[in-house]
Amino acid sequence: MWLVMKYLALAVILLASVSFAQSINTVIVTTDKTSVDLLVAKAAGDRHGIPVFTLPGGELNEDVKSSIASASARSVIIVGGPAVVSADAESSLKTLGYNVIRLWGIERTGTAVEVAKYFWVAGSRCAVLADDTKNPEADTQDGILASTLASNLECPFLPVPKGEVPSEVLALL
């Protein structure tokens, strides 16, 4: 499972580096502790041409700092709560002078809802829902497919717990 997560995180970082040909204002950072937050962030980043960087263990390291600086970003959007992206990482980004916005909610579905509200302010013609079983291997495989579909359709990706659509997702839809 960790091997899949590491390859997924590496792929996101490599794809994000392609965007550096031009200067950007915003980057997204998230964790490698859960693939769901990363995949939700990826769909949003793809929709808006924003690179997504993965914080190993939810902590800001020199490689990610360098990547953010290389992107000439002024704003950093954190996807995930303090349990997965540390408060120290957020504080360090602020100290470095970035405008920091944290998008998160209770559980992964709540985080995905907050990401959808932020990145799809005017709404979306679609949304991609996928089971969130809390089984890391199954969720990563299903999530990759769902996130890719969401990226291709320019829709938010919303994980739903065990096939039951929570009221917060219904309200968003």
GROMACS .gro file of C-alpha atoms in nm:
model
  173
    1MET     CA    1   0.000   0.000   0.000
    2TRP     CA    2   0.276   0.246   0.092
    3LEU     CA    3   0.452   0.163  -0.233
    4VAL     CA    4   0.140   0.259  -0.430
    5MET     CA    5   0.108   0.582  -0.228
    6LYS     CA    6   0.474   0.670  -0.290
    7TYR     CA    7   0.441   0.612  -0.665
    8LEU     CA    8   0.121   0.816  -0.672
    9ALA     CA    9   0.286   1.101  -0.480
   10LEU     CA   10   0.590   1.089  -0.710
   11ALA     CA   11   0.365   1.098  -1.017
   12VAL     CA   12   0.180   1.402  -0.884
   13ILE     CA   13   0.509   1.582  -0.811
   14LEU     CA   14   0.647   1.497  -1.155
   15LEU     CA   15   0.331   1.614  -1.329
   16ALA     CA   16   0.332   1.931  -1.122
   17SER     CA   17   0.689   2.009  -1.228
   18VAL     CA   18   0.577   2.027  -1.591
   19SER     CA   19   0.370   2.333  -1.498
   20PHE     CA   20   0.677   2.533  -1.404
   21ALA     CA   21   0.737   2.652  -1.760
   22GLN     CA   22   0.526   2.953  -1.665
   23SER     CA   23   0.493   3.136  -1.337
   24ILE     CA   24   0.189   3.053  -1.126
   25ASN     CA   25   0.029   3.225  -0.831
   26THR     CA   26  -0.101   2.926  -0.637
   27VAL     CA   27   0.001   2.574  -0.546
   28ILE     CA   28  -0.179   2.303  -0.352
   29VAL     CA   29  -0.012   2.095  -0.082
   30THR     CA   30  -0.151   1.784   0.077
   31THR     CA   31  -0.037   1.473   0.258
   32ASP     CA   32   0.081   1.126   0.167
   33LYS     CA   33  -0.091   0.989   0.478
   34THR     CA   34  -0.409   0.926   0.280
   35SER     CA   35  -0.450   0.889  -0.093
   36VAL     CA   36  -0.802   1.030  -0.082
   37ASP     CA   37  -0.698   1.388   0.006
   38LEU     CA   38  -0.425   1.372  -0.258
   39LEU     CA   39  -0.669   1.254  -0.526
   40VAL     CA   40  -0.932   1.513  -0.433
   41ALA     CA   41  -0.661   1.782  -0.454
   42LYS     CA   42  -0.538   1.646  -0.787
   43ALA     CA   43  -0.882   1.678  -0.948
   44ALA     CA   44  -0.907   2.040  -0.829
   45GLY     CA   45  -0.552   2.119  -0.934
   46ASP     CA   46  -0.603   1.969  -1.279
   47ARG     CA   47  -0.922   2.173  -1.327
   48HIS     CA   48  -0.740   2.499  -1.256
   49GLY     CA   49  -0.387   2.419  -1.378
   50ILE     CA   50  -0.250   2.430  -1.023
   51PRO     CA   51   0.036   2.197  -0.928
   52VAL     CA   52  -0.015   1.967  -0.630
   53PHE     CA   53   0.273   1.884  -0.396
   54THR     CA   54   0.276   1.605  -0.141
   55LEU     CA   55   0.409   1.665   0.209
   56PRO     CA   56   0.575   1.344   0.331
   57GLY     CA   57   0.411   1.250   0.658
   58GLY     CA   58   0.220   1.580   0.642
   59GLU     CA   59   0.538   1.777   0.713
   60LEU     CA   60   0.698   2.053   0.506
   61ASN     CA   61   1.046   1.956   0.390
   62GLU     CA   62   1.319   2.138   0.196
   63ASP     CA   63   1.229   1.970  -0.136
   64VAL     CA   64   0.869   2.088  -0.120
   65LYS     CA   65   0.976   2.435  -0.003
   66SER     CA   66   1.208   2.455  -0.303
   67SER     CA   67   0.936   2.337  -0.542
   68ILE     CA   68   0.690   2.596  -0.410
   69ALA     CA   69   0.953   2.870  -0.441
   70SER     CA   70   1.041   2.754  -0.795
   71ALA     CA   71   0.675   2.788  -0.889
   72SER     CA   72   0.687   3.155  -0.780
   73ALA     CA   73   0.369   3.093  -0.584
   74ARG     CA   74   0.220   3.357  -0.361
   75SER     CA   75  -0.061   3.140  -0.223
   76VAL     CA   76  -0.058   2.787  -0.088
   77ILE     CA   77  -0.379   2.591  -0.046
   78ILE     CA   78  -0.355   2.309   0.207
   79VAL     CA   79  -0.595   2.021   0.142
   80GLY     CA   80  -0.649   1.824   0.462
   81GLY     CA   81  -0.693   1.891   0.830
   82PRO     CA   82  -0.427   1.928   1.099
   83ALA     CA   83  -0.435   1.552   1.161
   84VAL     CA   84  -0.284   1.488   0.816
   85VAL     CA   85  -0.102   1.816   0.734
   86SER     CA   86   0.066   1.944   1.047
   87ALA     CA   87  -0.001   2.283   1.202
   88ASP     CA   88   0.379   2.331   1.192
   89ALA     CA   89   0.374   2.295   0.812
   90GLU     CA   90   0.099   2.558   0.790
   91SER     CA   91   0.286   2.790   1.026
   92SER     CA   92   0.611   2.749   0.833
   93LEU     CA   93   0.439   2.837   0.505
   94LYS     CA   94   0.294   3.151   0.664
   95THR     CA   95   0.636   3.243   0.807
   96LEU     CA   96   0.783   3.208   0.457
   97GLY     CA   97   0.537   3.477   0.345
   98TYR     CA   98   0.277   3.272   0.162
   99ASN     CA   99  -0.095   3.343   0.179
  100VAL     CA  100  -0.214   3.010   0.324
  101ILE     CA  101  -0.566   2.872   0.293
  102ARG     CA  102  -0.654   2.540   0.457
  103LEU     CA  103  -0.947   2.341   0.316
  104TRP     CA  104  -1.068   2.062   0.540
  105GLY     CA  105  -1.367   1.907   0.703
  106ILE     CA  106  -1.460   1.627   0.935
  107GLU     CA  107  -1.337   1.310   0.766
  108ARG     CA  108  -1.227   1.288   0.406
  109THR     CA  109  -1.571   1.351   0.260
  110GLY     CA  110  -1.595   1.681   0.447
  111THR     CA  111  -1.256   1.784   0.310
  112ALA     CA  112  -1.368   1.697  -0.043
  113VAL     CA  113  -1.684   1.905   0.003
  114GLU     CA  114  -1.477   2.205   0.114
  115VAL     CA  115  -1.244   2.161  -0.186
  116ALA     CA  116  -1.547   2.147  -0.420
  117LYS     CA  117  -1.697   2.462  -0.266
  118TYR     CA  118  -1.369   2.649  -0.304
  119PHE     CA  119  -1.268   2.539  -0.654
  120TRP     CA  120  -1.614   2.511  -0.811
  121VAL     CA  121  -1.765   2.833  -0.671
  122ALA     CA  122  -2.005   2.871  -0.964
  123GLY     CA  123  -2.102   2.504  -0.942
  124SER     CA  124  -2.027   2.212  -1.167
  125ARG     CA  125  -2.226   2.022  -1.424
  126CYS     CA  126  -2.112   1.697  -1.267
  127ALA     CA  127  -1.942   1.532  -0.970
  128VAL     CA  128  -1.762   1.201  -0.943
  129LEU     CA  129  -1.850   0.996  -0.635
  130ALA     CA  130  -1.656   0.688  -0.526
  131ASP     CA  131  -1.670   0.455  -0.229
  132ASP     CA  132  -1.447   0.544   0.065
  133THR     CA  133  -1.415   0.215   0.250
  134LYS     CA  134  -1.113   0.311   0.466
  135ASN     CA  135  -0.930   0.021   0.299
  136PRO     CA  136  -0.615   0.199   0.173
  137GLU     CA  137  -0.545  -0.032  -0.121
  138ALA     CA  138  -0.903  -0.043  -0.249
  139ASP     CA  139  -0.956   0.329  -0.191
  140THR     CA  140  -0.633   0.419  -0.371
  141GLN     CA  141  -0.720   0.210  -0.678
  142ASP     CA  142  -1.081   0.331  -0.693
  143GLY     CA  143  -0.972   0.685  -0.607
  144ILE     CA  144  -0.719   0.700  -0.891
  145LEU     CA  145  -0.989   0.602  -1.139
  146ALA     CA  146  -1.240   0.846  -0.987
  147SER     CA  147  -0.989   1.133  -0.969
  148THR     CA  148  -0.882   1.075  -1.330
  149LEU     CA  149  -1.245   1.077  -1.443
  150ALA     CA  150  -1.311   1.392  -1.238
  151SER     CA  151  -1.004   1.559  -1.394
  152ASN     CA  152  -1.113   1.463  -1.745
  153LEU     CA  153  -1.468   1.589  -1.688
  154GLU     CA  154  -1.349   1.894  -1.487
  155CYS     CA  155  -1.568   1.788  -1.194
  156PRO     CA  156  -1.504   1.759  -0.822
  157PHE     CA  157  -1.417   1.418  -0.681
  158LEU     CA  158  -1.618   1.332  -0.369
  159PRO     CA  159  -1.545   1.014  -0.174
  160VAL     CA  160  -1.853   0.880   0.002
  161PRO     CA  161  -1.836   0.646   0.301
  162LYS     CA  162  -1.935   0.292   0.206
  163GLY     CA  163  -2.171   0.401  -0.068
  164GLU     CA  164  -2.391   0.617   0.153
  165VAL     CA  165  -2.412   0.975   0.037
  166PRO     CA  166  -2.389   1.206   0.342
  167SER     CA  167  -2.620   1.506   0.374
  168GLU     CA  168  -2.329   1.749   0.319
  169VAL     CA  169  -2.266   1.590  -0.023
  170LEU     CA  170  -2.638   1.594  -0.108
  171ALA     CA  171  -2.655   1.962  -0.012
  172LEU     CA  172  -2.355   2.037  -0.233
  173LEU     CA  173  -2.504   1.851  -0.528
   0.00000   0.00000   0.00000
